[in-house]
Structure formats: structure tokens, C-alpha cells
mmCIF file of C-alpha atoms and ligand atoms in Angstrom:
data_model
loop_
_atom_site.group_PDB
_atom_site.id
_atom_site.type_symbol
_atom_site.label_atom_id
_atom_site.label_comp_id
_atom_site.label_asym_id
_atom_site.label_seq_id
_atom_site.Cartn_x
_atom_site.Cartn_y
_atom_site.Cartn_z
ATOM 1 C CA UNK A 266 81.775 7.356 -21.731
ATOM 2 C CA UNK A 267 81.703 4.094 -24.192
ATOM 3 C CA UNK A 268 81.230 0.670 -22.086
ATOM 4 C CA UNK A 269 84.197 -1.815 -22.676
ATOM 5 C CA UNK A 270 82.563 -4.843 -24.829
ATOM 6 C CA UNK A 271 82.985 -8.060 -23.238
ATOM 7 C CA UNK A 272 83.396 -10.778 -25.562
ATOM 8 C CA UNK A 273 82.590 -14.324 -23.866
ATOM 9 C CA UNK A 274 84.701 -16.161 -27.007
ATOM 10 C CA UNK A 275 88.217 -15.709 -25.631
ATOM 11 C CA UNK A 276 87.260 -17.135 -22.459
ATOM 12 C CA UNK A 277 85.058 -19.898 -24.115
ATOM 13 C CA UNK A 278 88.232 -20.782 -26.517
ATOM 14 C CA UNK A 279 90.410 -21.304 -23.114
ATOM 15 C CA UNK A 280 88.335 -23.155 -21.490
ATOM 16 C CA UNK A 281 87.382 -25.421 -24.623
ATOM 17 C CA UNK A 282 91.354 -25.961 -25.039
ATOM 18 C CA UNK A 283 91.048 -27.045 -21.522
ATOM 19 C CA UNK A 284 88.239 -29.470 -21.858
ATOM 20 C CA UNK A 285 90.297 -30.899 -25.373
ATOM 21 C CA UNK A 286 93.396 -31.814 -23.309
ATOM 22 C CA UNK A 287 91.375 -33.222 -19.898
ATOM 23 C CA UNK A 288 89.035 -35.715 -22.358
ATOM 24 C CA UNK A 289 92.102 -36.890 -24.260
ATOM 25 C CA UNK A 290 93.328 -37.859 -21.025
ATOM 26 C CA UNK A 291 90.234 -39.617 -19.713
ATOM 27 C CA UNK A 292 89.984 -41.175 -23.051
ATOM 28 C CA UNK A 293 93.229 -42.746 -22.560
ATOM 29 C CA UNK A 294 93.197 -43.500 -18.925
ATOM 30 C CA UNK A 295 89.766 -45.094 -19.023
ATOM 31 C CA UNK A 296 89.725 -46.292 -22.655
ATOM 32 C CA UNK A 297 86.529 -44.728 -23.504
ATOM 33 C CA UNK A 298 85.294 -41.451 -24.510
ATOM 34 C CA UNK A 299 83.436 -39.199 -22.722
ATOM 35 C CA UNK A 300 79.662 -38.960 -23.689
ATOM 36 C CA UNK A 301 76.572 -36.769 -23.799
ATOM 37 C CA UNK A 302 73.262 -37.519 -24.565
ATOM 38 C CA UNK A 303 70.969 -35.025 -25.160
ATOM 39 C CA UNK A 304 67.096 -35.138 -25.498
ATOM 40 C CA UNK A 305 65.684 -33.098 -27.920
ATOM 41 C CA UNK A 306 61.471 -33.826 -28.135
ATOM 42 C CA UNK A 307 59.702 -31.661 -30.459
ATOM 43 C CA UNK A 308 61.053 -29.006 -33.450
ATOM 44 C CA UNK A 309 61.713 -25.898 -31.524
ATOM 45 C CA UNK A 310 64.000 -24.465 -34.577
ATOM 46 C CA UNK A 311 66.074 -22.481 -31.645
ATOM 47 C CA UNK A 312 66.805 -25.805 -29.881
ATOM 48 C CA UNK A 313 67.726 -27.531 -33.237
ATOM 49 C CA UNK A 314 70.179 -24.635 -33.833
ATOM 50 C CA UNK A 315 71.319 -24.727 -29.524
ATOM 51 C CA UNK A 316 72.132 -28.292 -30.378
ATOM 52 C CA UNK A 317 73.732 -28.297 -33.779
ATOM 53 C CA UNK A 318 76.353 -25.870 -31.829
ATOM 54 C CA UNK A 319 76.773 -28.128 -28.837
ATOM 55 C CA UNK A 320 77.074 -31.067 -31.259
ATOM 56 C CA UNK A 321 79.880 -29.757 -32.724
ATOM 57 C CA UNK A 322 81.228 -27.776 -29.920
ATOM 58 C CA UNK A 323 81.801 -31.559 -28.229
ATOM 59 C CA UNK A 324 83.035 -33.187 -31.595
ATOM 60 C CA UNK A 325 86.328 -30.398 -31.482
ATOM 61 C CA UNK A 326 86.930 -31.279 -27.820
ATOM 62 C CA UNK A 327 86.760 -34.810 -28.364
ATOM 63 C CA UNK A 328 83.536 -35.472 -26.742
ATOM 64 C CA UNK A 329 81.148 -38.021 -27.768
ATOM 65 C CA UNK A 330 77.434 -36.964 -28.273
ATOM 66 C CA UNK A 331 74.462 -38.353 -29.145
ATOM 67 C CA UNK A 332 71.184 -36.307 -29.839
ATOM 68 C CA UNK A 333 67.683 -38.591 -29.495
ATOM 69 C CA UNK A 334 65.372 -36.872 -31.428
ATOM 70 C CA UNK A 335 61.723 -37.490 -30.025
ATOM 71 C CA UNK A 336 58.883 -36.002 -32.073
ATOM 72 C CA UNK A 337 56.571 -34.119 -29.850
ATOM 73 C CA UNK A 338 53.897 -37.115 -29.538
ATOM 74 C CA UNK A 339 56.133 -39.098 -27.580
ATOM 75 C CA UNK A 340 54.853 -39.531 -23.631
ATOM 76 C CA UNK A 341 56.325 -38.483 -20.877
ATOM 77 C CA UNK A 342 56.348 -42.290 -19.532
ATOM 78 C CA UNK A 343 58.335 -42.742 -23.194
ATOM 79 C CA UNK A 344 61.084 -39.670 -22.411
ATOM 80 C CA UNK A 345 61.525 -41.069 -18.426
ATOM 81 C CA UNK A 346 62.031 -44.584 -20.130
ATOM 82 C CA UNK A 347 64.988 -43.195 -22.251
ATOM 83 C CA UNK A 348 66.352 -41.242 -19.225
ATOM 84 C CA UNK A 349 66.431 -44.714 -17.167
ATOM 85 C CA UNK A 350 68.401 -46.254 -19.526
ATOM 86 C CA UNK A 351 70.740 -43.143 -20.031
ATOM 87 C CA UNK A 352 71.747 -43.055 -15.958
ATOM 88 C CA UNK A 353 73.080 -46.538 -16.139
ATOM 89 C CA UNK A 354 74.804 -46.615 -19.837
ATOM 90 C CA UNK A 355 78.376 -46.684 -18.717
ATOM 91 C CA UNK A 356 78.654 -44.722 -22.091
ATOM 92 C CA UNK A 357 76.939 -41.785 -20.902
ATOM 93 C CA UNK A 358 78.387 -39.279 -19.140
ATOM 94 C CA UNK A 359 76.254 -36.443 -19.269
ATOM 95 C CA UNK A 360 72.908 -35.938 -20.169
ATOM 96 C CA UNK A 361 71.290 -33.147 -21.236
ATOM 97 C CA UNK A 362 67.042 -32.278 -21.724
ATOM 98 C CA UNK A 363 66.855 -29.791 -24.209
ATOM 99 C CA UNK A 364 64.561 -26.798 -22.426
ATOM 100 C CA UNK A 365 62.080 -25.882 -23.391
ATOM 101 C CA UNK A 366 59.802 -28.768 -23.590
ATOM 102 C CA UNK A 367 56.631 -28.589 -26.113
ATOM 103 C CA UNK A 368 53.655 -28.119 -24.629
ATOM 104 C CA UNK A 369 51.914 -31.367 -22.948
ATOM 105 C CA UNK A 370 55.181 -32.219 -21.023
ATOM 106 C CA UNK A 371 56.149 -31.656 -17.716
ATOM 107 C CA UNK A 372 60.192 -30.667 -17.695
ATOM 108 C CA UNK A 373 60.266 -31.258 -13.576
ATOM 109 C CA UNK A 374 59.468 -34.486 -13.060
ATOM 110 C CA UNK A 375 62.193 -35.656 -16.226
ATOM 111 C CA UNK A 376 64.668 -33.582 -14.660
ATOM 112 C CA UNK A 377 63.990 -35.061 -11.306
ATOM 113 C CA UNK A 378 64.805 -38.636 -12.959
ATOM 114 C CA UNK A 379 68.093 -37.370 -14.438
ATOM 115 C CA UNK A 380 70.691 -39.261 -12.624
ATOM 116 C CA UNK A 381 72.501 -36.284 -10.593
ATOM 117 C CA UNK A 382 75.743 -37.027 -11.226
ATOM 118 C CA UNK A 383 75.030 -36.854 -15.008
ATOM 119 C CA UNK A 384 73.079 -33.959 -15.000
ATOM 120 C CA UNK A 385 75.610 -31.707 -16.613
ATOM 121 C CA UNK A 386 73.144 -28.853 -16.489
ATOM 122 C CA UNK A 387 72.902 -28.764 -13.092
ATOM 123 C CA UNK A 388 68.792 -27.912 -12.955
ATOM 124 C CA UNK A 389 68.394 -31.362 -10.634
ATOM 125 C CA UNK A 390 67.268 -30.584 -7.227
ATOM 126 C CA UNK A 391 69.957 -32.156 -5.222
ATOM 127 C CA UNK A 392 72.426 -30.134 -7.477
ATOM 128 C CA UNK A 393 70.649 -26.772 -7.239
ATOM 129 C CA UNK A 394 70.729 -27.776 -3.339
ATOM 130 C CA UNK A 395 74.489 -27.863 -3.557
ATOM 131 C CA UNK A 396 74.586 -24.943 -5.393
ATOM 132 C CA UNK A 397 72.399 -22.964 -2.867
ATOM 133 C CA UNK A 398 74.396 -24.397 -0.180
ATOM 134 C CA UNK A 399 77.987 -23.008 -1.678
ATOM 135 C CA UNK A 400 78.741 -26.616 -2.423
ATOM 136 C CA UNK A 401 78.030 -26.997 -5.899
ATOM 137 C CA UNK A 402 79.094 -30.082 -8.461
ATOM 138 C CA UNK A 403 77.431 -28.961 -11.122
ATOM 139 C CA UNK A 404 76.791 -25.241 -11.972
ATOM 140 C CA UNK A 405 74.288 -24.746 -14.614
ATOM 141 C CA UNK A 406 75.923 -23.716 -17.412
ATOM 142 C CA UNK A 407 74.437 -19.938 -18.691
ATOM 143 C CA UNK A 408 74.640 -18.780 -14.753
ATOM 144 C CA UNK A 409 78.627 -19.975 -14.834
ATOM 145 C CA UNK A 410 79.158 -18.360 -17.844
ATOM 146 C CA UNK A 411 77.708 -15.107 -16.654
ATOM 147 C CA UNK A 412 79.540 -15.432 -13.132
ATOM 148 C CA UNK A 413 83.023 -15.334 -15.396
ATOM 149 C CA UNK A 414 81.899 -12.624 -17.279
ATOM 150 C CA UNK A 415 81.432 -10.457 -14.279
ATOM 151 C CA UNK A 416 84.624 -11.778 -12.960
ATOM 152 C CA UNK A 417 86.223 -10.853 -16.129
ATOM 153 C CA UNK A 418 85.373 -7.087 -15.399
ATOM 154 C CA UNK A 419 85.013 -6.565 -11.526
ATOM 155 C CA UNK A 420 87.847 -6.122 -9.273
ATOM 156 C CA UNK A 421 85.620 -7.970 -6.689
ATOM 157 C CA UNK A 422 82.450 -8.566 -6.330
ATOM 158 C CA UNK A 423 82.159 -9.193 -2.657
ATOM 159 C CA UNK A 424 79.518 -5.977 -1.284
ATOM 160 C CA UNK A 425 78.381 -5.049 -4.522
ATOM 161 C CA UNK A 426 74.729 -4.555 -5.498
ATOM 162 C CA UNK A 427 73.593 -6.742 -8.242
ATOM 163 C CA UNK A 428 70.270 -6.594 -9.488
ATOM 164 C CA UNK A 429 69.689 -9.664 -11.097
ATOM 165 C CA UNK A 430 66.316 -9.463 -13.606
ATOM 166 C CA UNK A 431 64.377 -13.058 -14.501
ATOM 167 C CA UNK A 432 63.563 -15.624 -11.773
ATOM 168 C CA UNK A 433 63.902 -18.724 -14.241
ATOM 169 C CA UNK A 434 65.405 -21.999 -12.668
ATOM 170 C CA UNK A 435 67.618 -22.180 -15.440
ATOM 171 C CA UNK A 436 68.940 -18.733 -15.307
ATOM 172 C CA UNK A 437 68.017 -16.074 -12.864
ATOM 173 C CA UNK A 438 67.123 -17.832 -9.886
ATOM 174 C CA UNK A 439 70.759 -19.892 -10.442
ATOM 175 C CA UNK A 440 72.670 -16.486 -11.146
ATOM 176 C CA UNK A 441 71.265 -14.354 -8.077
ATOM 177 C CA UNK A 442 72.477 -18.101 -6.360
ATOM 178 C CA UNK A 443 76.036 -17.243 -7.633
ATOM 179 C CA UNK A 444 76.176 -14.181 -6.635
ATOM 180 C CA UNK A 445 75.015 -14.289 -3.174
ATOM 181 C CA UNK A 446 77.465 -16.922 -2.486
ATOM 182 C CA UNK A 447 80.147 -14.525 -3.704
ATOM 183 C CA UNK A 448 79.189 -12.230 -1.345
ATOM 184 C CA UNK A 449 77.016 -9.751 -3.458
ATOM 185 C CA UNK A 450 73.637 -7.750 -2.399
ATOM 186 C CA UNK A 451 71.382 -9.365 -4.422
ATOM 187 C CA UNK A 452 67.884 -8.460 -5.575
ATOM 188 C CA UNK A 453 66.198 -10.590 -7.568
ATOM 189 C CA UNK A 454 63.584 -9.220 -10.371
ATOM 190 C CA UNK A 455 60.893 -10.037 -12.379
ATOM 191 C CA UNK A 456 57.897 -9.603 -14.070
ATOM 192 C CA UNK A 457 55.766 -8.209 -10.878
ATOM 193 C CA UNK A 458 58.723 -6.554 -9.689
ATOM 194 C CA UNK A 459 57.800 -2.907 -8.263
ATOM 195 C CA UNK A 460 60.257 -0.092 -9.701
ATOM 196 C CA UNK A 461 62.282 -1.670 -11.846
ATOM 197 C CA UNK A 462 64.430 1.021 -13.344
ATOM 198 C CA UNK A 463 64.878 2.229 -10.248
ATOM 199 C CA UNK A 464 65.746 -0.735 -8.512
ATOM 200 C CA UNK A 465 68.623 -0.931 -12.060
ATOM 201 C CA UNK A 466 70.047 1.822 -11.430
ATOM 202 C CA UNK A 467 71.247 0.899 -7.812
ATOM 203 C CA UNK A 468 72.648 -2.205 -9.083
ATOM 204 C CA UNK A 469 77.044 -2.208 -10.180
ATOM 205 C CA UNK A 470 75.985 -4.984 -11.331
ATOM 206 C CA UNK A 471 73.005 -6.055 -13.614
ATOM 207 C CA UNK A 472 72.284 -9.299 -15.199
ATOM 208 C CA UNK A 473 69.483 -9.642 -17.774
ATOM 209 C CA UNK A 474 67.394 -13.339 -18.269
ATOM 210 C CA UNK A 475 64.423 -11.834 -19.160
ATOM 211 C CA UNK A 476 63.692 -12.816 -23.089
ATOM 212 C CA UNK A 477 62.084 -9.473 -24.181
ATOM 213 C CA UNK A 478 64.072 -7.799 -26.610
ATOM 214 C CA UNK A 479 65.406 -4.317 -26.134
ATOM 215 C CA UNK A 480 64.047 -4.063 -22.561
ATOM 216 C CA UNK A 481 66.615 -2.975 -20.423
ATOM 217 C CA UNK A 482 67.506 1.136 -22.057
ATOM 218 C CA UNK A 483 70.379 3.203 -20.957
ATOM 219 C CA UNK A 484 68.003 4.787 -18.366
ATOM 220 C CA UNK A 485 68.116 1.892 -15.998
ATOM 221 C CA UNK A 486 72.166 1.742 -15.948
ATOM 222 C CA UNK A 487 74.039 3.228 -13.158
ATOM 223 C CA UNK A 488 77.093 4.833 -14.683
ATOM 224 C CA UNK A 489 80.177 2.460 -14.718
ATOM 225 C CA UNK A 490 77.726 -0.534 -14.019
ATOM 226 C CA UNK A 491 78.682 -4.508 -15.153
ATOM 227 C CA UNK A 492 75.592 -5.081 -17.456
ATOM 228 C CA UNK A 493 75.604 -9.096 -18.592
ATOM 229 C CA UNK A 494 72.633 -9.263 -21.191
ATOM 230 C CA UNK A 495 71.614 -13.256 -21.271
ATOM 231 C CA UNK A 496 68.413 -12.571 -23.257
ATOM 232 C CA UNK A 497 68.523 -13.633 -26.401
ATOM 233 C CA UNK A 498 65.324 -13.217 -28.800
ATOM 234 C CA UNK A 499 64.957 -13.377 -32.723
ATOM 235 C CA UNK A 500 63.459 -10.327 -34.577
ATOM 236 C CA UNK A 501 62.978 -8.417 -37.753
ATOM 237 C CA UNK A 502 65.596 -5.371 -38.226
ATOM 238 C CA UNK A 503 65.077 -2.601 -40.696
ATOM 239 C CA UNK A 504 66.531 -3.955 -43.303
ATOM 240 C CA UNK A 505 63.722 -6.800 -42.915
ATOM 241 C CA UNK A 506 66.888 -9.312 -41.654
ATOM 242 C CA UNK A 507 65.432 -11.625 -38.965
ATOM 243 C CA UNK A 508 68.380 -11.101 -36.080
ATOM 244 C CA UNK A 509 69.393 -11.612 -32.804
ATOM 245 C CA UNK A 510 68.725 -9.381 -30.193
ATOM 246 C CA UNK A 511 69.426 -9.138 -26.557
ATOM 247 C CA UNK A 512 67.622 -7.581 -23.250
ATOM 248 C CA UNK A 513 69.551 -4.910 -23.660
ATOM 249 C CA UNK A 514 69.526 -2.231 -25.719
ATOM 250 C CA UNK A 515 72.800 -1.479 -26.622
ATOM 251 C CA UNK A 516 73.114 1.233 -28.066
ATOM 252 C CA UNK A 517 71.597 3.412 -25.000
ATOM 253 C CA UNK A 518 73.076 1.114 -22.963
ATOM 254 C CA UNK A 519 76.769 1.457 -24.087
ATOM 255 C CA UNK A 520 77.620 4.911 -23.408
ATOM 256 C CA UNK A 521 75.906 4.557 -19.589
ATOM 257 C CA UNK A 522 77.806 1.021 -18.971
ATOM 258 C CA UNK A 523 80.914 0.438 -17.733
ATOM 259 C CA UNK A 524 80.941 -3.065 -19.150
ATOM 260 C CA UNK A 525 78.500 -4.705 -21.415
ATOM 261 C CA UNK A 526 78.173 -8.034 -23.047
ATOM 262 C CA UNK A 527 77.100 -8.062 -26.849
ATOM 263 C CA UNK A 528 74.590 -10.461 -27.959
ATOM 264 C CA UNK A 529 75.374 -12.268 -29.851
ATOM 265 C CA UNK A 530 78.783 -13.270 -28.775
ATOM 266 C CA UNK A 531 78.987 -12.872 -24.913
ATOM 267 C CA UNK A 532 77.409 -14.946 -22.449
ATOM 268 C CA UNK A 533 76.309 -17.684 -25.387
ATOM 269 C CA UNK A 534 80.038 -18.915 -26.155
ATOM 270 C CA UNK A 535 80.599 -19.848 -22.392
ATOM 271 C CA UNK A 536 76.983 -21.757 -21.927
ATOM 272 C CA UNK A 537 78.198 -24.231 -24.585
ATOM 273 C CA UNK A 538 82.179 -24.259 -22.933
ATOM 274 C CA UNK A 539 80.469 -24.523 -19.554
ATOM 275 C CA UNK A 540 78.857 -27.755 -20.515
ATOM 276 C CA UNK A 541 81.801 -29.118 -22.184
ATOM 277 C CA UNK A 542 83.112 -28.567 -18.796
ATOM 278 C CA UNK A 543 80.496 -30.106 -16.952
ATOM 279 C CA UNK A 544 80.685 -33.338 -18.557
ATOM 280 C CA UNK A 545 83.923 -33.925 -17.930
ATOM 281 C CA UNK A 546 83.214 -33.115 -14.487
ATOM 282 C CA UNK A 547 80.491 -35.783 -14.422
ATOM 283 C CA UNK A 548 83.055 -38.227 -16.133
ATOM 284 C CA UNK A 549 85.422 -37.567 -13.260
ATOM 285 C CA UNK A 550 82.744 -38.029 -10.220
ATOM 286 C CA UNK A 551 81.212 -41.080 -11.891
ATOM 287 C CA UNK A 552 84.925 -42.732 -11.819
ATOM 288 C CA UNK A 553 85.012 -40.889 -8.106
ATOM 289 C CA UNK A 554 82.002 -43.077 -7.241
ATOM 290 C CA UNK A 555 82.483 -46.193 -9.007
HETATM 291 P P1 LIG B 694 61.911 -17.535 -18.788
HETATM 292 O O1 LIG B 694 60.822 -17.132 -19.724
HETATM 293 O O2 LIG B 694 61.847 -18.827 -18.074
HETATM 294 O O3 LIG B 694 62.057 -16.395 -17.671
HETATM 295 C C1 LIG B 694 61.943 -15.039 -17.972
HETATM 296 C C2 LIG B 694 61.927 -14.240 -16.686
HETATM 297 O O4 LIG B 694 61.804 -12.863 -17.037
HETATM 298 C C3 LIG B 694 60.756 -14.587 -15.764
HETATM 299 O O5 LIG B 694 61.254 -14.859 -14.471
HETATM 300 C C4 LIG B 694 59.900 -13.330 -15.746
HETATM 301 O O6 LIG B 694 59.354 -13.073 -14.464
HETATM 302 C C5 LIG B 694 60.893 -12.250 -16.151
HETATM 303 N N1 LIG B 694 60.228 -11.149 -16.855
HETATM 304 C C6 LIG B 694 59.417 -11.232 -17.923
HETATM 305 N N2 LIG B 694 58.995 -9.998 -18.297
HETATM 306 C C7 LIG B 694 59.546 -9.137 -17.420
HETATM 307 C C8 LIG B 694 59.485 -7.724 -17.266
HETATM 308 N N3 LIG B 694 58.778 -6.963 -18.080
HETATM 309 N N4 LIG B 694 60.188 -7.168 -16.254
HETATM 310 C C9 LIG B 694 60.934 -7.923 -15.417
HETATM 311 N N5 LIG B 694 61.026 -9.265 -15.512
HETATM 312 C C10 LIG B 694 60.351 -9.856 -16.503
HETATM 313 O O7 LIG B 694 63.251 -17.408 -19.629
HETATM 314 P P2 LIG B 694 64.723 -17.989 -19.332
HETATM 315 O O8 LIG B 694 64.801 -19.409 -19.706
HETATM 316 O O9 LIG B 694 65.171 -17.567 -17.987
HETATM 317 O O10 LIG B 694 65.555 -17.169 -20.427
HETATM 318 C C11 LIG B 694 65.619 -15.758 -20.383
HETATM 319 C C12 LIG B 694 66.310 -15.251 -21.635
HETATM 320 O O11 LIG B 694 67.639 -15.758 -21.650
HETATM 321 C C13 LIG B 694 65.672 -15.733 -22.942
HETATM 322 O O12 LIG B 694 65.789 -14.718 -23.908
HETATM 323 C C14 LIG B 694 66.521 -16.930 -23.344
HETATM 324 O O13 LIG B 694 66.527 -17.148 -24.737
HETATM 325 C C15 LIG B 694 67.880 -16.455 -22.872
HETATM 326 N N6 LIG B 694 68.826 -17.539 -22.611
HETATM 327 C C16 LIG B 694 70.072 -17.383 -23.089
HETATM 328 C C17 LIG B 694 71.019 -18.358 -22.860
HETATM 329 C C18 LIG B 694 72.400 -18.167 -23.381
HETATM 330 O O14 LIG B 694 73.176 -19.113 -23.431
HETATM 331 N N7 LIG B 694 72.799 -16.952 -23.738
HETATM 332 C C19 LIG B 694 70.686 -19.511 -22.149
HETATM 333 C C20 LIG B 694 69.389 -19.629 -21.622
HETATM 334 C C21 LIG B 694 68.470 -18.624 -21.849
#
């Protein structure tokens, strides 16, 4: 048996055409553009890359952004200034605080200031309350894209098992969120999880947000499974290349699978569509609440 591949770009490219027509509109009907800010602090080369791709991801959709650079000596007093004046700039729609944060900062307390309804990565606690109570305005946006992936390959996923592994805010803990409120089992794993592999290969379901390259083996698949690999780490091949690998290891993992995401190329494509979508979401409830 050879999993099917699940590609995330064909759904990203949908829901990016999406996000292009809805901003034209809100361009027009509220003569300005939609906008997000992000806050990069620091020279984390993997953010500088993230960013570069959601830079240009909103310039094709029509989306204005703005990236404030902050060198990693800036204060945390400094980066909570810059978010005050971000939540009332009526050009600001979305704002986004590149994760993770150098060392020295504190990412909760900056994420608490975030205005909610322009926190198009939906890590604020009164959005991950709404999310936890099935009400949710903002999803964040790696959890959304891995909730369409599965929905993409499952006929339903009301009473099946997912195992989800990583307990991040950002990911796991979000996902396993997700899932429960579509009526999965869900376990959530991580690092001082008991029986892991066995606790895998329960799961018709099993999402990886772990960050540790090649993990996850054929082994710990239940035949037929979903298996959404998140992880995403950068190593040295054979050949000496530096590349991308996921939690997964895909090879093993492909002939036990029913469904498997590649990395790169499957849940990456819909994080940056899923924020596009977000901040026209947070354009729409700001004009909601104004
Ligand atoms: P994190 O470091 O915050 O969390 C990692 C989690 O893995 C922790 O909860 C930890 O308990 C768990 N873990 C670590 N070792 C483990 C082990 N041996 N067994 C079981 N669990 C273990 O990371 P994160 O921010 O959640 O990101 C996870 C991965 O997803 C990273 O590789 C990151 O680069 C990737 N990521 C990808 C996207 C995307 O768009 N594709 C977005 C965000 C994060």
C-alpha cells in the first residue's frame, strides 16, 4: 500500500483566489486597503524567510503589509509600545508577532496586548477561549490549515481517534482544540508522553508539531491512518544539501499511511492562506464593531 500525498497548494491557491476577490471588495467599499503589521525582533533566518513568504503572499492578494524590524536589543516596554499604537492605527488590520521571540523576551505578555480583534493568529487568550468554546473568530492559522487537510482526506471525522503529538500553544494544543470540537477522540502527546508508538498506532488520525526531524517511522502508523506532518526542521542530506525535513519519516511512513502530507508543500501553503484569511476576517469584525 502507497499513502495518497496530500498537497496543501491546491487548497492554499483557492483560498488565496478567495482572499484576492474579498480585499478588492473591501478596498473599494471602504476605500482603504487591508493591512498587516508584523513584528519581527531579532534575526531568526527561518522567520526572515516565514516572512519574506507572507510578505509576498499578501502583496498577490492585494493586502497591505508592513514588517517592523526590531533588532534583538529592543525592550519589551519598546515592542508593547509599538503594539499600542498598532491596535488603534485605523490602517492596521491585522497584526502579527513573529514566534519565536529571541531570548530575553517574554512572547505572553505581547500577545496579551495584541488587540483581539487584530490578532490574526489567533494565540490571544480571549480568542483561544473562543476557540475552546466552539466559538472561534480567529483560528490560528497552522491548526486551520491542518484541520482542512484532514478534511481533505476523511469522510468524517466525528468518532475517530486522533492522536495529536506536540502540546505548543501555537500548534498542538490549538489542533487537539479542533479536533475535539469536531467530535474526534483526542489524545494529546508530548515529550513525557508514556508509549508513544503505541498510543500512534491507535490513532486514524495523527498530527505531528513536534520539530524533531524524522521522528515519527512507519512503525507508529496504523494502516490506512491520516498522518498531517507540521514539523518542519532544516538539516544536512547526503549529498551535504542543507534541506527541509518533516516529523515524519516518509519514506517508512508512506507505504503504512493512508494519507500523508509532504513537507515541504503540505500543511505550510495553508498557514500563510490561513492568515491571508484571517485578516480579512479582522477587517470585516473591526467594520462589525465600529
Ligand atoms: P514547540 O517546540 O513549541 O513544541 C514542540 C512540542 O513537541 C512540545 O509540546 C514537546 O512536548 C513535543 N515533543 C518534543 N519532543 C518530543 C518527543 N520526543 N516525543 C513527543 N513529543 C515531543 O514547537 P511548535 O511551535 O509547536 O512547532 C512544532 C514543529 O512545527 C516545528 O518543527 C515547527 O517548525 C513546525 N511548525 C510548522 C508550521 C507550518 O506552517 N508548517 C507552523 C508552525 C510550526
Amino acid at each position: 500500500m502507497s499513502a495518497i500525498i496530500i498537497e496543501g497548494r491546491t487548497a492554499a491557491a483557492q483560498i488565496k483566489a478567495d482572499v484576492a476577490n474579498k480585499a478588492q471588495e473591501y478596498t473599494a467599499k471602504w476605500n482603504r486597503p487591508l493591512g498587516l503589521d508584523v513584528i519581527l525582533i531579532g534575526d531568526n533566518p527561518a522567520s526572515q524567510v516565514y516572512i519574506r513568504t507572507k510578505q509576498q503572499a499578501c502583496m498577490l492578494v492585494g493586502i497591505r503589509s508592513n514588517v517592523h524590524f526590531l533588532p534583538s536589543s529592543t525592550s519589551q516596554a519598546e515592542v508593547l509600545t509599538l503594539i499600542h499604537q498598532l491596535n488603534v492605527s485605523p490602517d492596521v488590520q491585522g497584526i502579527l508577532l513573529q514566534l519565536p521571540l529571541p531570548l530575553g523576551f517574554d512572547a505572553q505578555p505581547l500577545i496579551n496586548a495584541i488587540d483581539p480583534l487584530k490578532d490574526v493568529d489567533g494565540l490571544h487568550p480571549s480568542n483561544l477561549g473562543l476557540l475552546l468554546a466552539g466559538q472561534p473568530n480567529f483560528i490560528p492559522c497552522t491548526p486551520q490549515g491542518c484541520l482542512k487537510l484532514i478534511q481533505l482526506c476523511a469522510d468524517k471525522i466525528e468518532g475517530k481517534n486522533a492522536v495529536v503529538i506536540g502540546r505548543s500553544l501555537l500548534v498542538g494544543k490549538s489542533i487537539a482544540a479542533l479536533l475535539t470540537n469536531a467530535s474526534a477522540t483526542v489524545t494529546l502527546a508530548h515529550s513525557k508522553t508514556k508509549n508513544l508508538k503505541e498510543l500512534c498506532q491507535n490513532a486514524d488520525i495523527l498530527v505531528c508539531a513536534i520539530g524533531h526531524p524524522g521522528l515519527i517511522t512507519g512503525e507508529f502508523i496504523k494502516p490506512g491512518a491520516i498522518v498531517i506532518d507540521v514539523g518542519i526542521s532544516r538539516v544536512i542530506d547526503d549529498q551535504n544539501n542543507s534541506i527541509l525535513k518533516g516529523d515524519v519519516e516518509f519514506e517508512s511512513a508512506r507505504e503504512i499511511a493512508g494519507y500523508l502530507t509532504p513537507v515541504p508543500g503540505g500543511v505550510g501553503p495553508l498557514t500563510v492562506a490561513y492568515l491571508l484569511a484571517n485578516t480579512l476576517l479582522a477587517g470585516h469584525l473591526q467594520q462589525q464593531q465600529s
